[in-house]
PDB file of C-alpha atoms in Angstrom:
ATOM      1  CA  MET A   1      18.662 -31.269  14.059  1.00 57.00           C
ATOM      2  CA  ALA A   2      20.206 -31.326  17.493  1.00 64.00           C
ATOM      3  CA  ASN A   3      20.863 -28.018  19.190  1.00 84.00           C
ATOM      4  CA  GLU A   4      24.600 -28.569  18.699  1.00 88.00           C
ATOM      5  CA  ALA A   5      24.050 -28.919  14.943  1.00 89.00           C
ATOM      6  CA  LEU A   6      22.112 -25.637  14.967  1.00 93.00           C
ATOM      7  CA  VAL A   7      24.945 -23.904  16.813  1.00 93.00           C
ATOM      8  CA  GLN A   8      27.519 -25.239  14.360  1.00 95.00           C
ATOM      9  CA  ALA A   9      25.431 -24.174  11.363  1.00 95.00           C
ATOM     10  CA  VAL A  10      25.076 -20.654  12.763  1.00 96.00           C
ATOM     11  CA  LYS A  11      28.797 -20.444  13.543  1.00 96.00           C
ATOM     12  CA  SER A  12      29.592 -21.382   9.933  1.00 97.00           C
ATOM     13  CA  ILE A  13      27.162 -18.772   8.621  1.00 97.00           C
ATOM     14  CA  VAL A  14      28.572 -16.045  10.878  1.00 96.00           C
ATOM     15  CA  THR A  15      32.116 -16.928   9.794  1.00 96.00           C
ATOM     16  CA  LEU A  16      31.088 -16.543   6.146  1.00 97.00           C
ATOM     17  CA  ALA A  17      29.428 -13.194   6.864  1.00 95.00           C
ATOM     18  CA  ARG A  18      32.399 -11.853   8.826  1.00 94.00           C
ATOM     19  CA  GLY A  19      34.666 -12.983   6.016  1.00 95.00           C
ATOM     20  CA  GLY A  20      32.652 -10.846   3.610  1.00 93.00           C
ATOM     21  CA  ASP A  21      30.934 -13.649   1.697  1.00 95.00           C
ATOM     22  CA  LEU A  22      27.407 -12.438   2.360  1.00 96.00           C
ATOM     23  CA  ASP A  23      25.809 -14.427  -0.448  1.00 96.00           C
ATOM     24  CA  ALA A  24      27.248 -17.674   0.941  1.00 97.00           C
ATOM     25  CA  ALA A  25      26.062 -16.673   4.419  1.00 97.00           C
ATOM     26  CA  TYR A  26      22.534 -16.035   3.142  1.00 98.00           C
ATOM     27  CA  ARG A  27      22.568 -19.352   1.280  1.00 98.00           C
ATOM     28  CA  GLY A  28      23.522 -20.932   4.599  1.00 98.00           C
ATOM     29  CA  TYR A  29      20.555 -19.275   6.302  1.00 98.00           C
ATOM     30  CA  ARG A  30      18.281 -20.390   3.463  1.00 98.00           C
ATOM     31  CA  ASP A  31      19.449 -23.977   3.757  1.00 97.00           C
ATOM     32  CA  LEU A  32      19.078 -23.912   7.536  1.00 97.00           C
ATOM     33  CA  PHE A  33      15.530 -22.512   7.450  1.00 97.00           C
ATOM     34  CA  GLN A  34      14.469 -25.029   4.799  1.00 96.00           C
ATOM     35  CA  LYS A  35      15.401 -28.006   6.982  1.00 94.00           C
ATOM     36  CA  PRO A  36      12.241 -29.488   8.541  1.00 91.00           C
ATOM     37  CA  ASP A  37      14.121 -29.864  11.819  1.00 92.00           C
ATOM     38  CA  PHE A  38      14.508 -26.094  12.126  1.00 95.00           C
ATOM     39  CA  LEU A  39      10.812 -25.829  13.005  1.00 93.00           C
ATOM     40  CA  LYS A  40      11.351 -28.391  15.766  1.00 93.00           C
ATOM     41  CA  GLN A  41      13.861 -26.169  17.557  1.00 94.00           C
ATOM     42  CA  ARG A  42      12.733 -24.270  20.642  1.00 94.00           C
ATOM     43  CA  PRO A  43      10.943 -21.031  19.657  1.00 96.00           C
ATOM     44  CA  GLU A  44      13.571 -18.907  21.413  1.00 96.00           C
ATOM     45  CA  ASP A  45      16.345 -20.644  19.468  1.00 95.00           C
ATOM     46  CA  GLN A  46      14.493 -20.108  16.194  1.00 97.00           C
ATOM     47  CA  ARG A  47      13.982 -16.443  17.053  1.00 97.00           C
ATOM     48  CA  GLN A  48      17.632 -15.936  17.891  1.00 96.00           C
ATOM     49  CA  VAL A  49      18.788 -17.281  14.521  1.00 97.00           C
ATOM     50  CA  LEU A  50      16.054 -15.438  12.609  1.00 98.00           C
ATOM     51  CA  ARG A  51      16.932 -12.160  14.358  1.00 97.00           C
ATOM     52  CA  LEU A  52      20.595 -12.663  13.561  1.00 96.00           C
ATOM     53  CA  MET A  53      19.807 -12.712   9.853  1.00 97.00           C
ATOM     54  CA  ILE A  54      16.888 -10.291   9.620  1.00 97.00           C
ATOM     55  CA  LEU A  55      18.321  -7.561  11.851  1.00 96.00           C
ATOM     56  CA  ALA A  56      21.885  -7.854  10.518  1.00 94.00           C
ATOM     57  CA  LYS A  57      23.796  -4.605  10.117  1.00 90.00           C
ATOM     58  CA  GLY A  58      25.860  -3.650   7.094  1.00 87.00           C
ATOM     59  CA  VAL A  59      23.852  -5.506   4.480  1.00 90.00           C
ATOM     60  CA  PRO A  60      23.241  -4.121   0.987  1.00 89.00           C
ATOM     61  CA  SER A  61      20.243  -1.780   0.775  1.00 88.00           C
ATOM     62  CA  THR A  62      19.158  -3.532  -2.410  1.00 94.00           C
ATOM     63  CA  PRO A  63      18.718  -7.200  -1.536  1.00 95.00           C
ATOM     64  CA  THR A  64      20.703  -9.736  -3.508  1.00 96.00           C
ATOM     65  CA  GLU A  65      19.065 -12.897  -4.843  1.00 97.00           C
ATOM     66  CA  ALA A  66      20.639 -14.881  -1.985  1.00 97.00           C
ATOM     67  CA  MET A  67      19.176 -12.433   0.561  1.00 97.00           C
ATOM     68  CA  ILE A  68      15.742 -12.721  -1.009  1.00 98.00           C
ATOM     69  CA  GLU A  69      15.892 -16.525  -0.998  1.00 98.00           C
ATOM     70  CA  ALA A  70      16.960 -16.585   2.666  1.00 98.00           C
ATOM     71  CA  HIS A  71      14.162 -14.236   3.699  1.00 98.00           C
ATOM     72  CA  ARG A  72      11.655 -16.278   1.699  1.00 98.00           C
ATOM     73  CA  ALA A  73      12.876 -19.414   3.492  1.00 98.00           C
ATOM     74  CA  ALA A  74      12.416 -17.678   6.873  1.00 98.00           C
ATOM     75  CA  VAL A  75       8.740 -16.857   6.257  1.00 98.00           C
ATOM     76  CA  PRO A  76       7.291 -20.308   7.151  1.00 97.00           C
ATOM     77  CA  ALA A  77       9.091 -20.437  10.507  1.00 97.00           C
ATOM     78  CA  LEU A  78       8.075 -16.874  11.350  1.00 98.00           C
ATOM     79  CA  THR A  79       4.492 -17.451  10.225  1.00 97.00           C
ATOM     80  CA  GLU A  80       4.320 -20.430  12.564  1.00 97.00           C
ATOM     81  CA  LEU A  81       5.808 -18.433  15.451  1.00 97.00           C
ATOM     82  CA  VAL A  82       3.300 -15.617  14.867  1.00 97.00           C
ATOM     83  CA  SER A  83       0.387 -18.058  14.630  1.00 97.00           C
ATOM     84  CA  ILE A  84       1.284 -20.057  17.722  1.00 96.00           C
ATOM     85  CA  HIS A  85       2.768 -17.445  20.048  1.00 96.00           C
ATOM     86  CA  GLY A  86       1.402 -14.102  18.825  1.00 94.00           C
ATOM     87  CA  ASP A  87       4.551 -12.310  19.938  1.00 97.00           C
ATOM     88  CA  PRO A  88       4.801  -8.745  18.565  1.00 98.00           C
ATOM     89  CA  GLY A  89       8.545  -9.189  18.042  1.00 97.00           C
ATOM     90  CA  ASP A  90       7.802 -12.103  15.727  1.00 98.00           C
ATOM     91  CA  HIS A  91       5.458  -9.822  13.800  1.00 98.00           C
ATOM     92  CA  GLU A  92       8.293  -7.349  13.341  1.00 98.00           C
ATOM     93  CA  LEU A  93      10.614 -10.034  11.967  1.00 98.00           C
ATOM     94  CA  LEU A  94       7.949 -11.437   9.641  1.00 98.00           C
ATOM     95  CA  GLY A  95       7.096  -7.938   8.427  1.00 98.00           C
ATOM     96  CA  LEU A  96      10.759  -7.236   7.696  1.00 98.00           C
ATOM     97  CA  CYS A  97      10.955 -10.430   5.638  1.00 98.00           C
ATOM     98  CA  HIS A  98       7.994  -9.238   3.593  1.00 98.00           C
ATOM     99  CA  VAL A  99       9.708  -5.869   3.053  1.00 97.00           C
ATOM    100  CA  VAL A 100      12.777  -7.629   1.626  1.00 97.00           C
ATOM    101  CA  LEU A 101      10.490  -9.763  -0.550  1.00 97.00           C
ATOM    102  CA  GLY A 102       8.719  -6.647  -1.844  1.00 97.00           C
ATOM    103  CA  ASN A 103       5.365  -7.517  -0.231  1.00 97.00           C
ATOM    104  CA  LEU A 104       4.841  -4.086   1.291  1.00 97.00           C
ATOM    105  CA  GLU A 105       1.076  -4.425   1.781  1.00 98.00           C
ATOM    106  CA  SER A 106       1.586  -7.654   3.720  1.00 97.00           C
ATOM    107  CA  ALA A 107       4.404  -6.068   5.716  1.00 98.00           C
ATOM    108  CA  ASP A 108       2.147  -3.151   6.656  1.00 98.00           C
ATOM    109  CA  LYS A 109      -0.610  -5.472   7.889  1.00 98.00           C
ATOM    110  CA  ILE A 110       1.838  -7.591   9.868  1.00 98.00           C
ATOM    111  CA  PHE A 111       3.526  -4.564  11.473  1.00 98.00           C
ATOM    112  CA  ARG A 112       0.115  -3.101  12.401  1.00 98.00           C
ATOM    113  CA  ALA A 113      -1.030  -6.399  13.953  1.00 98.00           C
ATOM    114  CA  GLY A 114       2.188  -6.541  15.990  1.00 98.00           C
ATOM    115  CA  LEU A 115       1.744  -2.919  17.051  1.00 98.00           C
ATOM    116  CA  ARG A 116      -1.812  -3.612  18.260  1.00 98.00           C
ATOM    117  CA  LEU A 117      -0.568  -6.526  20.355  1.00 97.00           C
ATOM    118  CA  GLU A 118       2.366  -4.600  21.774  1.00 97.00           C
ATOM    119  CA  ARG A 119       0.202  -1.585  22.657  1.00 97.00           C
ATOM    120  CA  GLU A 120      -2.012  -3.916  24.696  1.00 96.00           C
ATOM    121  CA  ARG A 121       1.038  -5.276  26.535  1.00 95.00           C
ATOM    122  CA  ASN A 122       3.113  -2.127  26.958  1.00 95.00           C
ATOM    123  CA  PRO A 123       2.195   1.037  25.044  1.00 94.00           C
ATOM    124  CA  GLN A 124       5.448   2.732  26.128  1.00 96.00           C
ATOM    125  CA  SER A 125       7.767  -0.026  24.889  1.00 97.00           C
ATOM    126  CA  ASP A 126      10.611   0.498  22.467  1.00 97.00           C
ATOM    127  CA  LEU A 127       8.990  -2.086  20.196  1.00 97.00           C
ATOM    128  CA  CYS A 128       5.898   0.131  19.806  1.00 97.00           C
ATOM    129  CA  GLY A 129       8.123   2.945  18.621  1.00 96.00           C
ATOM    130  CA  THR A 130      10.054   0.653  16.299  1.00 97.00           C
ATOM    131  CA  LEU A 131       6.883  -0.771  14.745  1.00 97.00           C
ATOM    132  CA  MET A 132       5.409   2.719  14.262  1.00 97.00           C
ATOM    133  CA  LYS A 133       8.618   3.793  12.518  1.00 97.00           C
ATOM    134  CA  ARG A 134       8.576   0.707  10.278  1.00 97.00           C
ATOM    135  CA  ILE A 135       4.962   1.429   9.288  1.00 97.00           C
ATOM    136  CA  SER A 136       5.775   5.064   8.507  1.00 97.00           C
ATOM    137  CA  LEU A 137       8.628   4.005   6.192  1.00 95.00           C
ATOM    138  CA  LEU A 138       6.396   1.859   3.980  1.00 94.00           C
TER     139      LEU A 138
END
């Protein structure tokens, strides 16, 4: 998947979401994340697309089947990012996927691992506060 193809796919997904067809948008994310070429994208490009879906505002509080499938499809890419780069922000995204999937014990462990890493880097960061809040809500 060339970078241009990734951009076009994301534009289509965003258009669906803005048009109110959230299930179609989440199916688009699912399909995108399931493509083997997605894992070949630059880590920062993967993160940007994953963040767009996972941190989206205005989504139903009870996940739809399409949302669950999209989050499940995001897990392999995020697991690889966490394993290779160990970025605390990746831990947050992976933990949020597990929350949507109902794997709260896994989410807790992932959030705590990210918090440990972020405290070593910058104990006063906003991400530390965000991760602590996410842990407290589980």
